[in-house]
mmCIF file of C-alpha atoms in Angstrom:
data_model
loop_
_atom_site.group_PDB
_atom_site.id
_atom_site.type_symbol
_atom_site.label_atom_id
_atom_site.label_comp_id
_atom_site.label_asym_id
_atom_site.label_seq_id
_atom_site.Cartn_x
_atom_site.Cartn_y
_atom_site.Cartn_z
ATOM 1 C CA MET G 93 222.025 -197.537 21.272
ATOM 2 C CA ARG G 94 218.247 -197.214 21.253
ATOM 3 C CA TYR G 95 215.971 -198.869 18.749
ATOM 4 C CA PHE G 96 212.298 -198.560 17.856
ATOM 5 C CA ILE G 97 210.376 -201.616 16.868
ATOM 6 C CA GLU G 98 207.135 -201.434 15.080
ATOM 7 C CA LEU G 99 204.889 -204.345 15.892
ATOM 8 C CA SER G 100 201.372 -205.785 15.457
ATOM 9 C CA TYR G 101 199.394 -208.210 17.601
ATOM 10 C CA LYS G 102 196.042 -209.727 18.049
ATOM 11 C CA GLY G 103 195.194 -209.243 21.741
ATOM 12 C CA THR G 104 192.649 -211.923 22.213
ATOM 13 C CA ASN G 105 194.901 -214.186 24.174
ATOM 14 C CA TYR G 106 196.676 -211.463 26.318
ATOM 15 C CA HIS G 107 195.727 -209.477 29.354
ATOM 16 C CA GLY G 108 196.763 -206.300 27.613
ATOM 17 C CA TRP G 109 200.081 -204.703 26.726
ATOM 18 C CA GLN G 110 201.591 -204.149 30.123
ATOM 19 C CA ILE G 111 203.522 -206.774 32.053
ATOM 20 C CA GLN G 112 201.594 -208.166 35.020
ATOM 21 C CA PRO G 113 202.638 -210.341 37.853
ATOM 22 C CA ASP G 114 200.285 -213.190 37.285
ATOM 23 C CA ALA G 115 198.851 -212.799 33.734
ATOM 24 C CA ILE G 116 200.359 -213.080 30.183
ATOM 25 C CA SER G 117 200.813 -209.852 28.276
ATOM 26 C CA VAL G 118 202.116 -208.687 24.961
ATOM 27 C CA GLN G 119 204.962 -206.766 26.552
ATOM 28 C CA GLU G 120 206.154 -209.740 28.443
ATOM 29 C CA GLU G 121 206.292 -211.950 25.383
ATOM 30 C CA ILE G 122 208.334 -209.364 23.378
ATOM 31 C CA HIS G 123 210.540 -208.742 26.280
ATOM 32 C CA LYS G 124 211.369 -212.333 26.601
ATOM 33 C CA ALA G 125 211.997 -212.855 22.897
ATOM 34 C CA ILE G 126 214.337 -209.934 22.487
ATOM 35 C CA SER G 127 216.303 -210.721 25.710
ATOM 36 C CA THR G 128 216.663 -214.211 24.610
ATOM 37 C CA ILE G 129 218.113 -213.366 21.189
ATOM 38 C CA LEU G 130 220.329 -210.628 22.388
ATOM 39 C CA GLN G 131 221.390 -212.679 25.458
ATOM 40 C CA HIS G 132 220.780 -209.769 27.873
ATOM 41 C CA GLU G 133 217.801 -208.238 29.702
ATOM 42 C CA ILE G 134 216.232 -205.344 27.953
ATOM 43 C CA LYS G 135 213.750 -202.731 29.183
ATOM 44 C CA LEU G 136 210.808 -202.446 26.777
ATOM 45 C CA VAL G 137 208.831 -199.231 26.617
ATOM 46 C CA GLY G 138 205.691 -198.996 24.632
ATOM 47 C CA ALA G 139 203.986 -196.025 23.062
ATOM 48 C CA GLY G 140 201.008 -196.723 25.323
ATOM 49 C CA ARG G 141 198.922 -199.396 26.989
ATOM 50 C CA THR G 142 196.151 -201.409 25.420
ATOM 51 C CA ASP G 143 193.663 -203.380 27.627
ATOM 52 C CA LYS G 144 192.841 -207.061 27.686
ATOM 53 C CA GLY G 145 191.595 -208.303 24.330
ATOM 54 C CA VAL G 146 192.491 -205.059 22.366
ATOM 55 C CA HIS G 147 194.510 -205.384 19.286
ATOM 56 C CA ALA G 148 197.196 -203.389 17.488
ATOM 57 C CA ILE G 149 197.878 -202.960 13.831
ATOM 58 C CA GLN G 150 200.809 -200.631 14.718
ATOM 59 C CA MET G 151 202.332 -200.347 18.085
ATOM 60 C CA ILE G 152 205.747 -198.717 18.723
ATOM 61 C CA ALA G 153 208.155 -199.632 21.521
ATOM 62 C CA HIS G 154 211.802 -198.960 22.257
ATOM 63 C CA PHE G 155 214.714 -200.627 24.042
ATOM 64 C CA ASP G 156 218.467 -200.083 24.543
ATOM 65 C CA THR G 157 221.191 -202.428 23.672
ATOM 66 C CA CYS G 158 224.951 -202.383 23.007
ATOM 67 C CA SER G 159 224.344 -204.730 20.077
ATOM 68 C CA ILE G 160 224.213 -203.512 16.429
ATOM 69 C CA LEU G 161 220.973 -204.572 15.029
ATOM 70 C CA SER G 162 220.183 -205.090 11.343
ATOM 71 C CA ASP G 163 216.892 -206.034 9.597
ATOM 72 C CA GLU G 164 217.711 -209.620 9.948
ATOM 73 C CA TYR G 165 216.809 -209.399 13.617
ATOM 74 C CA VAL G 166 213.309 -208.912 12.705
ATOM 75 C CA HIS G 167 213.210 -212.519 11.582
ATOM 76 C CA LYS G 168 215.167 -213.727 14.575
ATOM 77 C CA PHE G 169 212.673 -212.150 17.090
ATOM 78 C CA ASN G 170 209.688 -213.345 15.185
ATOM 79 C CA SER G 171 211.062 -216.852 15.027
ATOM 80 C CA ILE G 172 210.501 -217.289 18.864
ATOM 81 C CA LEU G 173 207.528 -214.917 19.177
ATOM 82 C CA PRO G 174 203.970 -216.356 19.384
ATOM 83 C CA ASN G 175 202.164 -216.343 15.996
ATOM 84 C CA ASP G 176 199.828 -213.596 17.202
ATOM 85 C CA ILE G 177 202.571 -211.130 17.866
ATOM 86 C CA ILE G 178 204.687 -209.768 14.905
ATOM 87 C CA ILE G 179 207.561 -207.354 14.777
ATOM 88 C CA ASN G 180 207.457 -205.566 11.456
ATOM 89 C CA SER G 181 210.596 -203.459 11.579
ATOM 90 C CA ILE G 182 213.472 -202.168 13.656
ATOM 91 C CA GLU G 183 214.861 -198.623 13.462
ATOM 92 C CA LYS G 184 217.818 -197.035 15.231
ATOM 93 C CA VAL G 185 216.830 -193.708 16.902
ATOM 94 C CA SER G 186 218.580 -191.146 18.938
ATOM 95 C CA LYS G 187 219.429 -192.089 22.559
ATOM 96 C CA ASN G 188 216.821 -189.546 23.928
ATOM 97 C CA THR G 189 213.878 -190.540 21.707
ATOM 98 C CA HIS G 190 211.136 -192.111 23.714
ATOM 99 C CA ALA G 191 208.347 -194.320 22.384
ATOM 100 C CA ARG G 192 205.727 -192.956 24.738
ATOM 101 C CA PHE G 193 206.614 -189.427 25.494
ATOM 102 C CA ASP G 194 207.627 -188.363 21.916
ATOM 103 C CA ALA G 195 204.583 -189.749 20.255
ATOM 104 C CA ILE G 196 202.592 -186.928 18.657
ATOM 105 C CA THR G 197 199.324 -188.751 17.731
ATOM 106 C CA ARG G 198 197.678 -192.029 18.297
ATOM 107 C CA SER G 199 194.801 -193.470 16.220
ATOM 108 C CA TYR G 200 192.292 -196.172 17.050
ATOM 109 C CA GLU G 201 189.476 -197.967 15.133
ATOM 110 C CA TYR G 202 186.540 -199.622 16.645
ATOM 111 C CA ARG G 203 184.887 -202.215 14.334
ATOM 112 C CA ILE G 204 181.185 -203.196 14.453
ATOM 113 C CA LEU G 205 179.859 -205.871 12.371
ATOM 114 C CA MET G 206 176.206 -205.731 11.592
ATOM 115 C CA GLN G 207 175.834 -209.383 10.837
ATOM 116 C CA LYS G 208 176.925 -212.749 12.257
ATOM 117 C CA ASN G 209 180.278 -213.973 11.193
ATOM 118 C CA ALA G 210 182.101 -216.917 12.978
ATOM 119 C CA PHE G 211 185.449 -215.952 11.608
ATOM 120 C CA LEU G 212 185.422 -212.420 13.060
ATOM 121 C CA LEU G 213 184.237 -213.079 16.547
ATOM 122 C CA ASP G 214 187.509 -211.995 18.158
ATOM 123 C CA THR G 215 187.993 -208.787 16.157
ATOM 124 C CA THR G 216 184.505 -207.279 15.849
ATOM 125 C CA TRP G 217 181.579 -206.472 17.967
ATOM 126 C CA GLN G 218 178.711 -208.122 16.184
ATOM 127 C CA LEU G 219 175.318 -206.321 16.528
ATOM 128 C CA HIS G 220 173.446 -207.997 13.688
ATOM 129 C CA GLN G 221 169.973 -207.010 15.022
ATOM 130 C CA LYS G 222 170.786 -203.329 15.323
ATOM 131 C CA LYS G 223 170.208 -200.443 12.930
ATOM 132 C CA PHE G 224 172.211 -197.277 13.278
ATOM 133 C CA ASP G 225 171.617 -193.651 12.251
ATOM 134 C CA VAL G 226 175.253 -193.045 11.093
ATOM 135 C CA ASP G 227 174.512 -189.465 10.135
ATOM 136 C CA LYS G 228 173.626 -188.578 13.718
ATOM 137 C CA MET G 229 176.512 -190.549 15.015
ATOM 138 C CA ASN G 230 178.815 -188.481 12.949
ATOM 139 C CA ILE G 231 177.288 -185.206 13.906
ATOM 140 C CA ALA G 232 177.851 -186.193 17.583
ATOM 141 C CA ALA G 233 181.344 -187.445 16.916
ATOM 142 C CA LYS G 234 182.446 -184.158 15.433
ATOM 143 C CA LEU G 235 181.602 -182.405 18.815
ATOM 144 C CA LEU G 236 184.554 -184.249 20.279
ATOM 145 C CA CYS G 237 186.886 -182.100 18.330
ATOM 146 C CA GLU G 238 185.384 -178.985 20.045
ATOM 147 C CA TYR G 239 186.361 -180.045 23.566
ATOM 148 C CA GLN G 240 189.375 -180.854 25.637
ATOM 149 C CA ASP G 241 188.185 -182.352 28.905
ATOM 150 C CA PHE G 242 186.986 -185.875 28.427
ATOM 151 C CA GLU G 243 186.467 -187.045 32.147
ATOM 152 C CA SER G 244 182.960 -188.203 31.076
ATOM 153 C CA PHE G 245 184.692 -191.027 29.064
ATOM 154 C CA SER G 246 187.512 -191.983 31.502
ATOM 155 C CA LYS G 247 187.843 -194.955 33.698
ATOM 156 C CA VAL G 248 186.908 -193.887 37.272
ATOM 157 C CA LYS G 249 189.532 -193.759 39.997
ATOM 158 C CA THR G 250 192.287 -193.500 37.459
ATOM 159 C CA ASN G 251 195.514 -191.979 38.479
ATOM 160 C CA VAL G 252 195.984 -189.143 35.894
ATOM 161 C CA LYS G 253 196.774 -185.453 36.392
ATOM 162 C CA SER G 254 194.644 -184.185 33.549
ATOM 163 C CA PHE G 255 191.606 -185.399 31.570
ATOM 164 C CA ASP G 256 192.521 -183.076 28.711
ATOM 165 C CA CYS G 257 193.098 -184.587 25.206
ATOM 166 C CA LYS G 258 193.278 -182.924 21.759
ATOM 167 C CA ILE G 259 191.137 -184.906 19.384
ATOM 168 C CA MET G 260 191.883 -184.162 15.794
ATOM 169 C CA LYS G 261 189.579 -186.688 14.008
ATOM 170 C CA ALA G 262 186.471 -188.542 15.099
ATOM 171 C CA GLU G 263 184.264 -190.078 12.482
ATOM 172 C CA TRP G 264 182.164 -193.148 11.478
ATOM 173 C CA THR G 265 182.434 -195.061 8.037
ATOM 174 C CA LEU G 266 179.978 -197.653 6.781
ATOM 175 C CA GLU G 267 180.962 -200.196 4.173
ATOM 176 C CA ASP G 268 178.664 -202.978 3.546
ATOM 177 C CA GLN G 269 177.875 -204.364 6.990
ATOM 178 C CA HIS G 270 181.137 -203.007 8.616
ATOM 179 C CA LEU G 271 180.556 -199.899 10.730
ATOM 180 C CA THR G 272 183.873 -198.466 11.971
ATOM 181 C CA PHE G 273 184.739 -195.573 14.210
ATOM 182 C CA HIS G 274 188.029 -193.692 13.484
ATOM 183 C CA ILE G 275 189.542 -191.489 16.130
ATOM 184 C CA THR G 276 192.979 -189.675 16.376
ATOM 185 C CA ALA G 277 194.198 -187.664 19.453
ATOM 186 C CA ASN G 278 197.429 -186.625 21.000
ATOM 187 C CA ARG G 279 196.653 -188.851 23.942
ATOM 188 C CA PHE G 280 193.865 -191.049 25.291
ATOM 189 C CA LEU G 281 192.538 -191.794 28.796
ATOM 190 C CA ARG G 282 191.955 -195.317 30.167
ATOM 191 C CA ASN G 283 188.873 -196.842 28.495
ATOM 192 C CA MET G 284 188.179 -193.610 26.636
ATOM 193 C CA VAL G 285 187.533 -194.863 23.162
ATOM 194 C CA ARG G 286 185.290 -197.802 24.239
ATOM 195 C CA ALA G 287 183.223 -195.361 26.294
ATOM 196 C CA ILE G 288 182.941 -192.872 23.545
ATOM 197 C CA VAL G 289 181.779 -195.692 21.106
ATOM 198 C CA GLY G 290 179.330 -197.063 23.677
ATOM 199 C CA THR G 291 177.754 -193.523 23.995
ATOM 200 C CA LEU G 292 177.755 -192.877 20.246
ATOM 201 C CA VAL G 293 176.067 -196.236 19.664
ATOM 202 C CA GLU G 294 173.198 -195.024 21.920
ATOM 203 C CA VAL G 295 172.981 -191.942 19.756
ATOM 204 C CA GLY G 296 172.761 -194.195 16.642
ATOM 205 C CA THR G 297 170.062 -196.383 18.007
ATOM 206 C CA GLY G 298 168.048 -193.381 19.257
ATOM 207 C CA LYS G 299 168.516 -193.833 23.039
ATOM 208 C CA LYS G 300 170.373 -190.541 23.186
ATOM 209 C CA THR G 301 170.249 -187.322 21.090
ATOM 210 C CA VAL G 302 173.156 -185.332 19.683
ATOM 211 C CA GLU G 303 172.306 -182.741 22.278
ATOM 212 C CA ASP G 304 172.521 -185.401 25.073
ATOM 213 C CA PHE G 305 175.897 -186.350 23.863
ATOM 214 C CA LYS G 306 177.111 -182.718 24.150
ATOM 215 C CA LYS G 307 175.693 -182.547 27.658
ATOM 216 C CA ILE G 308 177.527 -185.758 28.558
ATOM 217 C CA ILE G 309 180.837 -184.314 27.579
ATOM 218 C CA GLU G 310 180.196 -181.095 29.548
ATOM 219 C CA SER G 311 178.871 -182.979 32.629
ATOM 220 C CA LYS G 312 182.412 -184.562 33.229
ATOM 221 C CA LYS G 313 180.655 -187.420 34.847
ATOM 222 C CA ARG G 314 181.293 -191.061 33.695
ATOM 223 C CA SER G 315 178.008 -192.085 35.056
ATOM 224 C CA GLU G 316 176.230 -189.933 32.304
ATOM 225 C CA ALA G 317 178.044 -191.677 29.422
ATOM 226 C CA GLY G 318 177.119 -195.027 27.890
ATOM 227 C CA ALA G 319 178.516 -198.411 28.682
ATOM 228 C CA SER G 320 181.970 -199.371 27.528
ATOM 229 C CA VAL G 321 181.788 -201.533 24.372
ATOM 230 C CA PRO G 322 183.718 -204.884 24.327
ATOM 231 C CA ALA G 323 187.453 -204.859 23.895
ATOM 232 C CA ARG G 324 187.512 -207.201 20.963
ATOM 233 C CA GLY G 325 186.466 -204.610 18.450
ATOM 234 C CA LEU G 326 189.155 -202.072 19.291
ATOM 235 C CA PHE G 327 192.470 -201.634 17.324
ATOM 236 C CA LEU G 328 195.436 -199.317 17.897
ATOM 237 C CA THR G 329 196.091 -198.439 14.195
ATOM 238 C CA GLU G 330 198.831 -195.878 14.152
ATOM 239 C CA VAL G 331 201.343 -194.009 16.317
ATOM 240 C CA THR G 332 203.059 -190.974 14.766
ATOM 241 C CA TYR G 333 206.362 -189.300 15.603
ATOM 242 C CA ASP G 334 208.641 -186.451 14.288
ATOM 243 C CA LEU G 335 212.036 -188.108 14.197
ATOM 244 C CA SER G 336 213.684 -185.370 12.023
ATOM 245 C CA THR G 337 214.684 -183.327 15.001
#
């Protein structure tokens, strides 16, 4: 039987989602916990990968087991997981349902705090000396929905067959001193969100214009875009599926 788990984690102490030979990862911790409780090895497949220091409000993963799992296993798994990784729910799905390939959309937030706050150092990029033109940042962000090829914002030398993504939402919101970028797409390239944010920040601070941002997208050159922003402000917030079929 195949099960989906919905989970959350603070990525500060991990070298990303994916299991690595000589570094601690979120996937490894969950794999160990579930395998220990079920008393057999499982293969855990996530909806995607997050880089070192990136967080998740909602990540989805699947695994197969012959055991019949009820809601009480949420508590059992969490009892031996680190405190910064939490499984929120377990759901039985069809055998062919795939956490990665069947995902319809993925959403991220990038959080900038425009003041110093010692308690949010791990979860925000703090730019307390910066002022932003949020209106221009939103005008530029809307352009993302008009394009498909985002090679300009992809990590170089990455092993992908296509740089095409369908972005459905890209906008900034400002509440008090919290400036947040929201983006939803069918897929994302490696480092894509952090590179987009870094470039939009340059629009917001006047280093680049909206027209510059458009030209950067069309150039398909990573060297034309802005620097990638720190991982600590990035959150995977939602992964959606159509499980009715």
